[in-house]
Amino acid sequence: MTAMVKAEGVHKSFGAAHILKGIDLEVAPREVFCLIGPSGSGKSTFLRCINHLEQINAGRLYVDGDLVGYRQKGDRLYELKDSEVALQRRDIGMVFQRFNLFPHMTALENVMEAPIQVKGEARAVARARAERLLDRVGLSDKAKNYPSQLSGGQQQRVAIARALAMEPKLMLFDEPTSALDPELVGDVLDVMRGLAEDGMTMIVVTHEMGFAREVGDALVFMDDGVVVESGHPRDVLTNPQHDRTKSFLSKVL
């Protein structure tokens, strides 16, 4: 079975700062793959490399068997054109810490926008799906509201619906609850649990250890740009093998 995501020796630097130092990992289809670690460990950067928002400096990244951002001829890599990268990105949904909704559009319009603009979908088709997705994230009564009229948790659920509107085969979540008030976190995690139950492949950068333990199929602890420890979430969280993992978990659990 082809891995949904495969990283081979992935390196990424920003100037003199070496952020990713040879990441090797695989994410299976339908898997919920959680990434944990301290701030600055490279988790979010790695997520951004998967959909080529950041270019890697060495190594290979594949999504569903396709090389991300490049084509290979012989031993050489050639960067894809922007239009080709955009085509790859259509299959990858991403939800950020900050919701990045269009402030001048209603919740419904935010969810409809990408299928119409990117896929050239008919408005009626996009609207029907958007209504269905808003219902799925528990916000059918907020369809006509603008982002400024929604709580942070509601905005994040609209952002998830917007990512799902492109019918991706992979969803990336970059600390989707970290900007939310604690009482709003549960609603967002419930939506993500539902996606997991439906078999969506998800990579989740998170500080929500309870979610990782309950919903995750695999967990990686990253620190200083490397994978320190990996395994089943319950095993890593209850019986970490590496001193650095033990130290980190002692502060967050």
PDB file of N, CA, C and O in Angstrom, residues 16 25 73 78 89 92-93 95 97 103 109 138-139 147 158-159 173 175 191 196 199 203 226 244 249:
ATOM      1  N   ALA A  16      20.918  30.727   8.091  1.00  0.00           N
ATOM      2  CA  ALA A  16      21.851  29.888   8.858  1.00  0.00           C
ATOM      3  C   ALA A  16      21.123  28.943   9.812  1.00  0.00           C
ATOM      4  O   ALA A  16      21.739  28.061  10.413  1.00  0.00           O
ATOM      5  N   LEU A  25       9.820   9.737   7.857  1.00  0.00           N
ATOM      6  CA  LEU A  25       8.597   9.181   8.450  1.00  0.00           C
ATOM      7  C   LEU A  25       7.604   8.820   7.352  1.00  0.00           C
ATOM      8  O   LEU A  25       7.717   9.269   6.214  1.00  0.00           O
ATOM      9  N   LYS A  73      14.212  13.697 -12.890  1.00  0.00           N
ATOM     10  CA  LYS A  73      14.708  13.111 -14.139  1.00  0.00           C
ATOM     11  C   LYS A  73      16.111  12.617 -13.857  1.00  0.00           C
ATOM     12  O   LYS A  73      17.007  13.413 -13.550  1.00  0.00           O
ATOM     13  N   TYR A  78      13.777  18.828 -10.638  1.00  0.00           N
ATOM     14  CA  TYR A  78      13.394  20.072 -11.295  1.00  0.00           C
ATOM     15  C   TYR A  78      12.134  20.592 -10.613  1.00  0.00           C
ATOM     16  O   TYR A  78      11.161  19.855 -10.468  1.00  0.00           O
ATOM     17  N   ARG A  89      -1.601  20.952  -4.538  1.00  0.00           N
ATOM     18  CA  ARG A  89      -2.148  21.479  -3.289  1.00  0.00           C
ATOM     19  C   ARG A  89      -3.660  21.286  -3.191  1.00  0.00           C
ATOM     20  O   ARG A  89      -4.205  21.285  -2.088  1.00  0.00           O
ATOM     21  N   ILE A  92      -4.696  18.655  -0.819  1.00  0.00           N
ATOM     22  CA  ILE A  92      -4.197  18.734   0.551  1.00  0.00           C
ATOM     23  C   ILE A  92      -4.884  19.899   1.257  1.00  0.00           C
ATOM     24  O   ILE A  92      -4.666  21.058   0.923  1.00  0.00           O
ATOM     25  N   GLY A  93      -5.715  19.590   2.240  1.00  0.00           N
ATOM     26  CA  GLY A  93      -6.369  20.640   3.023  1.00  0.00           C
ATOM     27  C   GLY A  93      -5.474  21.056   4.168  1.00  0.00           C
ATOM     28  O   GLY A  93      -4.775  20.221   4.758  1.00  0.00           O
ATOM     29  N   VAL A  95      -5.350  23.519   7.793  1.00  0.00           N
ATOM     30  CA  VAL A  95      -6.022  24.358   8.783  1.00  0.00           C
ATOM     31  C   VAL A  95      -4.942  24.922   9.701  1.00  0.00           C
ATOM     32  O   VAL A  95      -4.159  24.181  10.298  1.00  0.00           O
ATOM     33  N   GLN A  97      -3.298  27.766  12.726  1.00  0.00           N
ATOM     34  CA  GLN A  97      -3.622  28.264  14.072  1.00  0.00           C
ATOM     35  C   GLN A  97      -4.610  29.420  13.980  1.00  0.00           C
ATOM     36  O   GLN A  97      -5.591  29.482  14.707  1.00  0.00           O
ATOM     37  N   PRO A 103     -12.588  38.097   5.662  1.00  0.00           N
ATOM     38  CA  PRO A 103     -13.473  38.838   6.574  1.00  0.00           C
ATOM     39  C   PRO A 103     -14.708  39.410   5.891  1.00  0.00           C
ATOM     40  O   PRO A 103     -15.737  39.627   6.538  1.00  0.00           O
ATOM     41  N   GLU A 109     -20.035  31.691   2.191  1.00  0.00           N
ATOM     42  CA  GLU A 109     -19.226  32.150   1.053  1.00  0.00           C
ATOM     43  C   GLU A 109     -17.759  31.724   1.205  1.00  0.00           C
ATOM     44  O   GLU A 109     -17.107  31.384   0.222  1.00  0.00           O
ATOM     45  N   GLY A 138     -21.417  21.622  12.622  1.00  0.00           N
ATOM     46  CA  GLY A 138     -22.337  22.152  13.623  1.00  0.00           C
ATOM     47  C   GLY A 138     -22.620  23.629  13.511  1.00  0.00           C
ATOM     48  O   GLY A 138     -22.949  24.288  14.503  1.00  0.00           O
ATOM     49  N   LEU A 139     -22.526  24.179  12.287  1.00  0.00           N
ATOM     50  CA  LEU A 139     -22.681  25.628  12.119  1.00  0.00           C
ATOM     51  C   LEU A 139     -23.686  25.996  11.032  1.00  0.00           C
ATOM     52  O   LEU A 139     -23.583  27.069  10.445  1.00  0.00           O
ATOM     53  N   PRO A 147     -17.137  36.404   9.679  1.00  0.00           N
ATOM     54  CA  PRO A 147     -16.179  35.951  10.693  1.00  0.00           C
ATOM     55  C   PRO A 147     -16.186  36.789  11.970  1.00  0.00           C
ATOM     56  O   PRO A 147     -16.064  36.247  13.072  1.00  0.00           O
ATOM     57  N   VAL A 158     -15.363  26.741  10.686  1.00  0.00           N
ATOM     58  CA  VAL A 158     -15.585  27.180   9.298  1.00  0.00           C
ATOM     59  C   VAL A 158     -14.325  26.918   8.466  1.00  0.00           C
ATOM     60  O   VAL A 158     -14.404  26.468   7.315  1.00  0.00           O
ATOM     61  N   ALA A 159     -13.167  27.185   9.060  1.00  0.00           N
ATOM     62  CA  ALA A 159     -11.909  26.954   8.342  1.00  0.00           C
ATOM     63  C   ALA A 159     -11.739  25.470   7.986  1.00  0.00           C
ATOM     64  O   ALA A 159     -11.250  25.133   6.904  1.00  0.00           O
ATOM     65  N   PHE A 173      -3.283  19.814  10.008  1.00  0.00           N
ATOM     66  CA  PHE A 173      -3.755  20.716  11.058  1.00  0.00           C
ATOM     67  C   PHE A 173      -2.551  21.245  11.826  1.00  0.00           C
ATOM     68  O   PHE A 173      -1.810  20.471  12.439  1.00  0.00           O
ATOM     69  N   GLU A 175      -1.641  23.037  14.864  1.00  0.00           N
ATOM     70  CA  GLU A 175      -2.095  23.506  16.180  1.00  0.00           C
ATOM     71  C   GLU A 175      -3.439  24.215  16.077  1.00  0.00           C
ATOM     72  O   GLU A 175      -3.568  25.404  16.426  1.00  0.00           O
ATOM     73  N   VAL A 191     -15.068  17.864  15.876  1.00  0.00           N
ATOM     74  CA  VAL A 191     -15.126  17.824  14.405  1.00  0.00           C
ATOM     75  C   VAL A 191     -13.984  16.972  13.869  1.00  0.00           C
ATOM     76  O   VAL A 191     -14.165  16.149  12.957  1.00  0.00           O
ATOM     77  N   ALA A 196     -11.744  11.723  11.631  1.00  0.00           N
ATOM     78  CA  ALA A 196     -10.945  10.512  11.835  1.00  0.00           C
ATOM     79  C   ALA A 196     -11.827   9.268  11.688  1.00  0.00           C
ATOM     80  O   ALA A 196     -11.436   8.287  11.041  1.00  0.00           O
ATOM     81  N   GLY A 199     -12.399   8.230   8.251  1.00  0.00           N
ATOM     82  CA  GLY A 199     -11.256   7.700   7.510  1.00  0.00           C
ATOM     83  C   GLY A 199     -10.390   8.729   6.809  1.00  0.00           C
ATOM     84  O   GLY A 199      -9.592   8.382   5.942  1.00  0.00           O
ATOM     85  N   ILE A 203      -2.655  14.748   9.479  1.00  0.00           N
ATOM     86  CA  ILE A 203      -1.432  15.001  10.240  1.00  0.00           C
ATOM     87  C   ILE A 203      -1.726  16.205  11.125  1.00  0.00           C
ATOM     88  O   ILE A 203      -2.103  17.273  10.629  1.00  0.00           O
ATOM     89  N   VAL A 226      14.661  17.089  14.636  1.00  0.00           N
ATOM     90  CA  VAL A 226      14.785  15.644  14.388  1.00  0.00           C
ATOM     91  C   VAL A 226      13.630  14.906  15.069  1.00  0.00           C
ATOM     92  O   VAL A 226      13.018  15.408  16.014  1.00  0.00           O
ATOM     93  N   ARG A 244      14.654  12.933  26.558  1.00  0.00           N
ATOM     94  CA  ARG A 244      14.113  14.218  26.098  1.00  0.00           C
ATOM     95  C   ARG A 244      12.594  14.168  26.026  1.00  0.00           C
ATOM     96  O   ARG A 244      11.926  15.149  26.364  1.00  0.00           O
ATOM     97  N   LEU A 249       7.257  15.618  28.249  1.00  0.00           N
ATOM     98  CA  LEU A 249       5.934  15.168  28.695  1.00  0.00           C
ATOM     99  C   LEU A 249       5.698  15.492  30.165  1.00  0.00           C
ATOM    100  O   LEU A 249       4.565  15.755  30.573  1.00  0.00           O
TER     101      LEU A 249
END
